[in-house]
PDB file of C-alpha atoms and ligand atoms in Angstrom:
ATOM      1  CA  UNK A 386      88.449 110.839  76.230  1.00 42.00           C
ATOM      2  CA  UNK A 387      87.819 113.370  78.813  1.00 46.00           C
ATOM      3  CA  UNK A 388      86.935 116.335  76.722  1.00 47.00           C
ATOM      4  CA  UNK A 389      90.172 117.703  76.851  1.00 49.00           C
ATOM      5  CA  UNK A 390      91.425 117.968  73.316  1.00 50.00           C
ATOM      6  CA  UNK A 391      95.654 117.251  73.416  1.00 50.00           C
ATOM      7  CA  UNK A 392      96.951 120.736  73.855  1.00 48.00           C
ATOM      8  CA  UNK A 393      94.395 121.092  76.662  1.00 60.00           C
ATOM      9  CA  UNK A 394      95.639 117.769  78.616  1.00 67.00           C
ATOM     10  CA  UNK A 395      97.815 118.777  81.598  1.00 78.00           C
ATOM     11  CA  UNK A 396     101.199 117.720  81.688  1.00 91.00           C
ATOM     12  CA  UNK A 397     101.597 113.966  83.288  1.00 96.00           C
ATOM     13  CA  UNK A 398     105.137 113.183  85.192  1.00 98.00           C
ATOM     14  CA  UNK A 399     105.494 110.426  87.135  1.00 98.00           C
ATOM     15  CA  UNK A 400     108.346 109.153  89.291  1.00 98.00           C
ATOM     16  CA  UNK A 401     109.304 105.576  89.523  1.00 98.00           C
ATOM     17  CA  UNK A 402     110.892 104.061  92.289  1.00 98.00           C
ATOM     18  CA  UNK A 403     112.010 100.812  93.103  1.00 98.00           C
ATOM     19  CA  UNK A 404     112.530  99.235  96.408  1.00 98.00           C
ATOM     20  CA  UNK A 405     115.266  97.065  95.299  1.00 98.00           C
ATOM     21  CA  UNK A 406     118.712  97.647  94.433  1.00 98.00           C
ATOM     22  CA  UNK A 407     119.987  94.670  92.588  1.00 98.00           C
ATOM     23  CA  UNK A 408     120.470  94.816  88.923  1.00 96.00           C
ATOM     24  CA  UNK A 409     118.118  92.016  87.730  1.00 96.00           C
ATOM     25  CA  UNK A 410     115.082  93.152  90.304  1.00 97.00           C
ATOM     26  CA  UNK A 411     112.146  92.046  89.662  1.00 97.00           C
ATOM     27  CA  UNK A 412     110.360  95.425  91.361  1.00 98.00           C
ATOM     28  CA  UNK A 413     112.552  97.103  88.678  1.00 98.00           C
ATOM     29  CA  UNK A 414     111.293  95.436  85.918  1.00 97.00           C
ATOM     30  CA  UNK A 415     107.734  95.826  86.967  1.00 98.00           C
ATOM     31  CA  UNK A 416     108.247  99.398  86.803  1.00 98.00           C
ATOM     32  CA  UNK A 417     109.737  98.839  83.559  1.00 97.00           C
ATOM     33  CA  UNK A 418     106.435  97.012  82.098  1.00 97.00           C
ATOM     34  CA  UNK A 419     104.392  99.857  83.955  1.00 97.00           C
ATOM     35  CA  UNK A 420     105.881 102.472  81.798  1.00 97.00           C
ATOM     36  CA  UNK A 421     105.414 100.884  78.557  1.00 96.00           C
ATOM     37  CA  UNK A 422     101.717 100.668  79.601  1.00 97.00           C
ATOM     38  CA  UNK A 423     101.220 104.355  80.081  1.00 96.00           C
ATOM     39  CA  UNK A 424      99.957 106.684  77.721  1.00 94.00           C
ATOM     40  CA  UNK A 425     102.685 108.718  74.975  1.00 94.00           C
ATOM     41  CA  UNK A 426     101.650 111.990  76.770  1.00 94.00           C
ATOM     42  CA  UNK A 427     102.514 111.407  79.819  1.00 97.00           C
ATOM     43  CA  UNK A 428     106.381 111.430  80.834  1.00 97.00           C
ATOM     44  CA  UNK A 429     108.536 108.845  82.670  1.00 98.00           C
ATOM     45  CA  UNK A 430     111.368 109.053  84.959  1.00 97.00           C
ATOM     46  CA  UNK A 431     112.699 106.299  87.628  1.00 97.00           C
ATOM     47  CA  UNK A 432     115.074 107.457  90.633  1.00 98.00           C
ATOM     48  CA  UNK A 433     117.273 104.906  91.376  1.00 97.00           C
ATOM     49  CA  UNK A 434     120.191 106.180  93.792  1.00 97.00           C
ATOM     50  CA  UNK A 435     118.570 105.257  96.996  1.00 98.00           C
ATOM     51  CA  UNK A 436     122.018 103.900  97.845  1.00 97.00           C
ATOM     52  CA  UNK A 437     123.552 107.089  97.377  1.00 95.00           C
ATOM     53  CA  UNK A 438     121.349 108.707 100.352  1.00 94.00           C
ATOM     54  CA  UNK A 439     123.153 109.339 103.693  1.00 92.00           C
ATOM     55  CA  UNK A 440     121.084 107.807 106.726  1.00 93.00           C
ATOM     56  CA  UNK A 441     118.535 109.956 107.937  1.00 93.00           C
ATOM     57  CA  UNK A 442     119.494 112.453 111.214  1.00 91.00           C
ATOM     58  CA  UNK A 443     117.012 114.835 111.694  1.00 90.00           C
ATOM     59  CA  UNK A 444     119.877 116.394 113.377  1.00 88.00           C
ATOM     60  CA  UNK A 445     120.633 116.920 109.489  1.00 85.00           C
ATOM     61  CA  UNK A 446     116.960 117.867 108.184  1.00 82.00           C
ATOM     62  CA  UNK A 447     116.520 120.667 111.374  1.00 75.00           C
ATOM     63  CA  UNK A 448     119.641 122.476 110.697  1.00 71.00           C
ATOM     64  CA  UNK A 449     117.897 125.101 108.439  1.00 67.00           C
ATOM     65  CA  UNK A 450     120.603 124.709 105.795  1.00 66.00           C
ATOM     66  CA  UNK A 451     119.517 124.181 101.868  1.00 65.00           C
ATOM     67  CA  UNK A 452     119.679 120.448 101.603  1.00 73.00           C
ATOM     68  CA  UNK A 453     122.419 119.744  99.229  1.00 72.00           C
ATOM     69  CA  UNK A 454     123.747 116.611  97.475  1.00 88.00           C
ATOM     70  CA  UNK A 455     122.141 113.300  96.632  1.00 92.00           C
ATOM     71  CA  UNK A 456     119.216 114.517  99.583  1.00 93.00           C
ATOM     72  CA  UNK A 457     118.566 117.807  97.232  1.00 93.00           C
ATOM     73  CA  UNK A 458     118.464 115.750  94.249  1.00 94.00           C
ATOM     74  CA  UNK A 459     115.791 112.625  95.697  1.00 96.00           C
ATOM     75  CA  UNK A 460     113.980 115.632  96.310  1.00 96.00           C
ATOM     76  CA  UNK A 461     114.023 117.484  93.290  1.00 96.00           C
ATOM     77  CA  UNK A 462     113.161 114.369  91.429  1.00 97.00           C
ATOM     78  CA  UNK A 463     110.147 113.823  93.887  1.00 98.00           C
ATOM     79  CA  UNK A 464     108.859 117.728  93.432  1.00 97.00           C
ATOM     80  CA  UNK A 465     109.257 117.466  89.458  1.00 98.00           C
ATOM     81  CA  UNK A 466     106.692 114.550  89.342  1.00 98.00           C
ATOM     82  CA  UNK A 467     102.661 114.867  90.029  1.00 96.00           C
ATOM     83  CA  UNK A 468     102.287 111.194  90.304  1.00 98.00           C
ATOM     84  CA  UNK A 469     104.526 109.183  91.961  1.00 98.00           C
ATOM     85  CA  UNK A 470     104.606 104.854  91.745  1.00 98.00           C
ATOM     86  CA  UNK A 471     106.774 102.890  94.216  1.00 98.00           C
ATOM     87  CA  UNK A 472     107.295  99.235  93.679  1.00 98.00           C
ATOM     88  CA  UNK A 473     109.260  97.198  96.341  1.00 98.00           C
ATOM     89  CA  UNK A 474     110.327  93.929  97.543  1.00 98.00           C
ATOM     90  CA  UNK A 475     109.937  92.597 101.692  1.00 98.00           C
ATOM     91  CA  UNK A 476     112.640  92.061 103.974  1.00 98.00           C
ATOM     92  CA  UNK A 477     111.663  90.255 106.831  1.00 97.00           C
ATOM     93  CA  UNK A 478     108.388  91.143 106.763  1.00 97.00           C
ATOM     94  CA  UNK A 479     108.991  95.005 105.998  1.00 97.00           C
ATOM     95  CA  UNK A 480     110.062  97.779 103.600  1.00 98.00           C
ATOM     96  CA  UNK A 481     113.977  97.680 102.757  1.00 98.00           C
ATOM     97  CA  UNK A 482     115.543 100.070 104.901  1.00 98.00           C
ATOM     98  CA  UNK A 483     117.241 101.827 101.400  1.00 98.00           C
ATOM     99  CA  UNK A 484     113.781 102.952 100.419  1.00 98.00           C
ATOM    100  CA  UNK A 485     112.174 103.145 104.321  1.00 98.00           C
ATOM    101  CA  UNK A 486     115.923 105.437 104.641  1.00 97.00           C
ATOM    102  CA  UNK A 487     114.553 107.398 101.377  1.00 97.00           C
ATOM    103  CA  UNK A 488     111.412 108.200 102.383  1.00 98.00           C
ATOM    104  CA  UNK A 489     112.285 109.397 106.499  1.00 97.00           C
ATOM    105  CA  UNK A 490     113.954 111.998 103.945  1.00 95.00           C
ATOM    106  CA  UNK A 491     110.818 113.784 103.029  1.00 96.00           C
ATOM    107  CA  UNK A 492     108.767 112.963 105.968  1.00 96.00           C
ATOM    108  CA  UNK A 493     108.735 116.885 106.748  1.00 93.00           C
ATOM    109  CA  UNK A 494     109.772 118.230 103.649  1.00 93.00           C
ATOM    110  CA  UNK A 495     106.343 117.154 102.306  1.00 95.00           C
ATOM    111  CA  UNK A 496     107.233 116.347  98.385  1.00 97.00           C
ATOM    112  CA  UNK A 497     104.191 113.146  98.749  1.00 98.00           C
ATOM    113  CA  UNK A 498     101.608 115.765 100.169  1.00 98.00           C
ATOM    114  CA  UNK A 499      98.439 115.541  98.415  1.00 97.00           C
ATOM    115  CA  UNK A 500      99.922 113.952  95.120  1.00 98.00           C
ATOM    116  CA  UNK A 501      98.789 110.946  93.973  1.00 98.00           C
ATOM    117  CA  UNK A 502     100.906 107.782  94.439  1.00 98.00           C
ATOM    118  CA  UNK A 503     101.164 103.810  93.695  1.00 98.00           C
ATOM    119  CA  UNK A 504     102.233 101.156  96.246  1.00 98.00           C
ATOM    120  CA  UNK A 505     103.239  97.871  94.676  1.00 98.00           C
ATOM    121  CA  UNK A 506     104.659  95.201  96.381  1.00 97.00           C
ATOM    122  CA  UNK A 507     106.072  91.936  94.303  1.00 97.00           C
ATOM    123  CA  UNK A 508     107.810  88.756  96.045  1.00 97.00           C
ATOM    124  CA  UNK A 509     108.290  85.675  95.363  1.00 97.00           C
ATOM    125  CA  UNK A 510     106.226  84.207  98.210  1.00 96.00           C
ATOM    126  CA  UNK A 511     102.191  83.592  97.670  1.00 95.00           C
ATOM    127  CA  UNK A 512     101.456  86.672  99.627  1.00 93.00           C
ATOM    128  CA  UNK A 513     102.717  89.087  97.613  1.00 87.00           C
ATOM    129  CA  UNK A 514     105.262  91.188 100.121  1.00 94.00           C
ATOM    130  CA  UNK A 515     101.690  91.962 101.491  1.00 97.00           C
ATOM    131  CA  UNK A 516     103.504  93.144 104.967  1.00 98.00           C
ATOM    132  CA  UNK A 517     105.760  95.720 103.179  1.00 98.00           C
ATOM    133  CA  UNK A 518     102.956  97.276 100.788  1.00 98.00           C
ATOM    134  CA  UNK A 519     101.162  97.760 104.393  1.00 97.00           C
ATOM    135  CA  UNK A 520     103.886  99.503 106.097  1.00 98.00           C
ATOM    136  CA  UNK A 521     104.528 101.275 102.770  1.00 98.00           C
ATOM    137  CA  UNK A 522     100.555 102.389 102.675  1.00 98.00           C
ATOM    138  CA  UNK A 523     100.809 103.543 106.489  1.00 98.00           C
ATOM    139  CA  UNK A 524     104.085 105.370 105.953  1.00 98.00           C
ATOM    140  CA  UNK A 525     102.637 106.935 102.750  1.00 98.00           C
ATOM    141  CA  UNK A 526      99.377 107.923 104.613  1.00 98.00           C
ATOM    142  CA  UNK A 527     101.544 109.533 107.478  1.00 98.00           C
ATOM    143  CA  UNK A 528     103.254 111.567 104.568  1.00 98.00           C
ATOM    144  CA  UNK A 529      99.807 112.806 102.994  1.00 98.00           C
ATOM    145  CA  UNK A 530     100.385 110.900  99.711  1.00 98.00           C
ATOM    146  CA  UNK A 531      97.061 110.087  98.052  1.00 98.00           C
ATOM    147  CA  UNK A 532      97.026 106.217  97.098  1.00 97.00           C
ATOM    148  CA  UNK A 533      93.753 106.079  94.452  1.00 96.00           C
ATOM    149  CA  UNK A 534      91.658 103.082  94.970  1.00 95.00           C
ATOM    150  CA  UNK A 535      93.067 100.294  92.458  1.00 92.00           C
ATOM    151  CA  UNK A 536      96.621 101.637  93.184  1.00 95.00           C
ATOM    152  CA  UNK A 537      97.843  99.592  95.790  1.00 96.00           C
ATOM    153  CA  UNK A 538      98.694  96.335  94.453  1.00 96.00           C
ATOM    154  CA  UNK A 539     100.245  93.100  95.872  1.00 97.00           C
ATOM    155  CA  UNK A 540     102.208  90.591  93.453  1.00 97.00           C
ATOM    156  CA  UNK A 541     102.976  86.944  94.392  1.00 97.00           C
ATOM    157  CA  UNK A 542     105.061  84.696  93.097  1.00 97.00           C
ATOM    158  CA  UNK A 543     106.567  87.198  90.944  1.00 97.00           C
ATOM    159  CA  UNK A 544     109.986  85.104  89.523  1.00 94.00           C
ATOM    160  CA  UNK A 545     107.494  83.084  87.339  1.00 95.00           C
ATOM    161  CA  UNK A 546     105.849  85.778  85.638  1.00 97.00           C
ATOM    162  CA  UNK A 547     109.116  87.447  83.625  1.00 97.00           C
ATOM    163  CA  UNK A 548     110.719  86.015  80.222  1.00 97.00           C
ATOM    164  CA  UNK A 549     114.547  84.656  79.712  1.00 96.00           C
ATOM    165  CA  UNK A 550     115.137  88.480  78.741  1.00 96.00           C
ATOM    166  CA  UNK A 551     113.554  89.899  81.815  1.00 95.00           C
ATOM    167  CA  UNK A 552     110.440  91.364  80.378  1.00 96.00           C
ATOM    168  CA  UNK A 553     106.470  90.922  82.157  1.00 97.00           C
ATOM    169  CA  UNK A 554     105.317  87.164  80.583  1.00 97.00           C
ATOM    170  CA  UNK A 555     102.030  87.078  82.568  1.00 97.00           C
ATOM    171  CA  UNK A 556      99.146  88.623  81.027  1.00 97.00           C
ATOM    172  CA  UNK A 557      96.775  88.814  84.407  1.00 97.00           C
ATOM    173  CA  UNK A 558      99.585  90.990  85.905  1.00 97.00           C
ATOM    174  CA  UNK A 559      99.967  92.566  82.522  1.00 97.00           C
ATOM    175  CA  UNK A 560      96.182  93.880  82.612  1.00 97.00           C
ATOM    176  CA  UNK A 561      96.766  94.712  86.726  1.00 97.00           C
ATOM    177  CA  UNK A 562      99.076  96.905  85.825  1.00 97.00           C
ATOM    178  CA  UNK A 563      97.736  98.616  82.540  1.00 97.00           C
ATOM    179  CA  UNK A 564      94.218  99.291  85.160  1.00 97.00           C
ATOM    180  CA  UNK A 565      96.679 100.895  87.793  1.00 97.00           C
ATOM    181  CA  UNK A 566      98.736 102.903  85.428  1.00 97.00           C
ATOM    182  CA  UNK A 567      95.158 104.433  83.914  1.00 96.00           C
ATOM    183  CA  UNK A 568      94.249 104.792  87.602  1.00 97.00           C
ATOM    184  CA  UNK A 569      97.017 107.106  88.502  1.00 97.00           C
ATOM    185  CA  UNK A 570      97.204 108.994  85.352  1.00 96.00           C
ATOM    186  CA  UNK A 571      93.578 109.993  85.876  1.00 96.00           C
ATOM    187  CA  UNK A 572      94.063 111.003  89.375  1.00 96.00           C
ATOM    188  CA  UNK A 573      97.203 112.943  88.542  1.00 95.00           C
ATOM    189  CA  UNK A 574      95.614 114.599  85.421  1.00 90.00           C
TER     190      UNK A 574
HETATM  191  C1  LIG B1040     117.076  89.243 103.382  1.00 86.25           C
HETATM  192  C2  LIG B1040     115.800  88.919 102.649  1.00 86.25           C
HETATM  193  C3  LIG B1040     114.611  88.868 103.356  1.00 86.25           C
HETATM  194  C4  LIG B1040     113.422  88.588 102.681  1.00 86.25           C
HETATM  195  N1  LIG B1040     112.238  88.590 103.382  1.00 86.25           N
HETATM  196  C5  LIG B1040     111.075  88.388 102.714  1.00 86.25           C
HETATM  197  C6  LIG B1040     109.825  88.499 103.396  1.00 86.25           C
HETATM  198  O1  LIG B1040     109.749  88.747 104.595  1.00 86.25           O
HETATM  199  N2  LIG B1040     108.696  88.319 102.669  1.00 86.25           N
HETATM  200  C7  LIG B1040     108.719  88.064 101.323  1.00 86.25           C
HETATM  201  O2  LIG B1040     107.658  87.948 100.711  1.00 86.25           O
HETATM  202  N3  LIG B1040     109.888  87.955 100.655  1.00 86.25           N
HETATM  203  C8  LIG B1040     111.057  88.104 101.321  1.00 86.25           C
HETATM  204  N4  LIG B1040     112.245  88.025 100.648  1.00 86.25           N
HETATM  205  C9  LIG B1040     112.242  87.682  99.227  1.00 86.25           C
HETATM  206  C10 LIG B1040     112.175  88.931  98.379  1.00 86.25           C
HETATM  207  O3  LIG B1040     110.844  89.387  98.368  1.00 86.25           O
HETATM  208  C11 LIG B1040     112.627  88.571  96.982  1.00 86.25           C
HETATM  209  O4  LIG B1040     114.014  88.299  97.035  1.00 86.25           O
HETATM  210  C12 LIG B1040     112.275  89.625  95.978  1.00 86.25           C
HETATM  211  O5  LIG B1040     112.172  89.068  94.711  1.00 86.25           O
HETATM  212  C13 LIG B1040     113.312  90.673  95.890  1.00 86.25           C
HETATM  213  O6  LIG B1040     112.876  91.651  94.962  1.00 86.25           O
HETATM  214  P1  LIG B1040     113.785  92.103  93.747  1.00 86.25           P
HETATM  215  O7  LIG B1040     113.820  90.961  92.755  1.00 86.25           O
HETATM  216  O8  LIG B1040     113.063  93.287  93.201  1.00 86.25           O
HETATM  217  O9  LIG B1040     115.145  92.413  94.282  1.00 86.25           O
HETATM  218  C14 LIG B1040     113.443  88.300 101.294  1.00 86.25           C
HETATM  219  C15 LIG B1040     114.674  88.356 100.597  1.00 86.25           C
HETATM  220  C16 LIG B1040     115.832  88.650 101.268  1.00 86.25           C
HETATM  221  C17 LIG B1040     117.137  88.722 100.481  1.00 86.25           C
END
């Protein structure tokens, strides 16, 4: 406790996004676990149309026009939240373009300045998708995001830690996650 008595605590929202667009990701259902490890107050979105976004021209972004469309909403969704968590697959050795595409959105709009932010990367392979959670970090940086120490986290071999039904079936990851999610909601509260 804080000293903050519950009417006193400032409003929590945090954004989830994952890297991945296949149904049955396993970035998606990290973000899933990470939610049910957060505390009731705070409230819980995920954005999950990064297929929907056009490619980035800053052509586009520079004509001085309101932003409209799927753009308008990624970044409405990005403004409403004070934390932000980001959990995301590599592809050869790098962030998915979807979500790379996603984030060359708000580059100059500035919705990650100064707000407090999670990188997770999970793969399959024993490094974790190490390479994309370090572009990720460096693109993040570039934007102004603040990544808290403890919230940039790497995940190997990530297919053998979910039961049959898809749900988190490795405790050590389990209590990685539970220390990240109290990590972020302290920095964002
Ligand atoms: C085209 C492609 C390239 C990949 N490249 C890498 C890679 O460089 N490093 C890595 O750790 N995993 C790589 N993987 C494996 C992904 O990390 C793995 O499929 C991951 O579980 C996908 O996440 P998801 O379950 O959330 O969709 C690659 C997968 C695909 C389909």
């Amino acid at each position: 406790m804080n000293g903050k008595g519950q009417s006193e605590q400032k409003s929590i929202k945090i954004l989830g996004i994952s890297g991945s667009l296949r149904a049955q990701s396993a970035n998606s259902r990290i973000l899933s676990a990470l939610q049910h490890l957060l505390p009731p107050h705070v409230e819980y979105e995920t954005y999950s149309k990064l297929s929907d976004l056009p490619h980035f021209n800053p052509d586009l972004d520079d004509s001085g026009l309101p932003v409209h469309g799927e753009v308008g909403q990624w970044r409405a969704h990005l403004a409403w939240a004070n934390a932000i968590v980001i959990c995301t697959p590599e592809y050869a050795r790098g962030v998915p373009g979807s979500l790379k595409n996603a984030l060359d959105w708000v580059v100059s709009s500035g919705e990650f300045v100064g707000k407090p932010t999670a990188a997770i990367g999970a793969s399959p392979h024993p490094q974790g998708g190490s390479a994309a959670l370090d572009s990720l970090v460096g693109t993040l940086g570039m934007m102004s995001a603040v990544i808290p120490e403890g919230a940039g986290l790497c995940i190997p071999f990530i297919t053998k830690k979910f039961a049959a039904d898809g749900t988190l079936n490795d405790a050590e990851t389990e209590d990685t996650l539970r220390k990240l999610a109290a990590v972020l909601v302290e920095t964002a509260g």
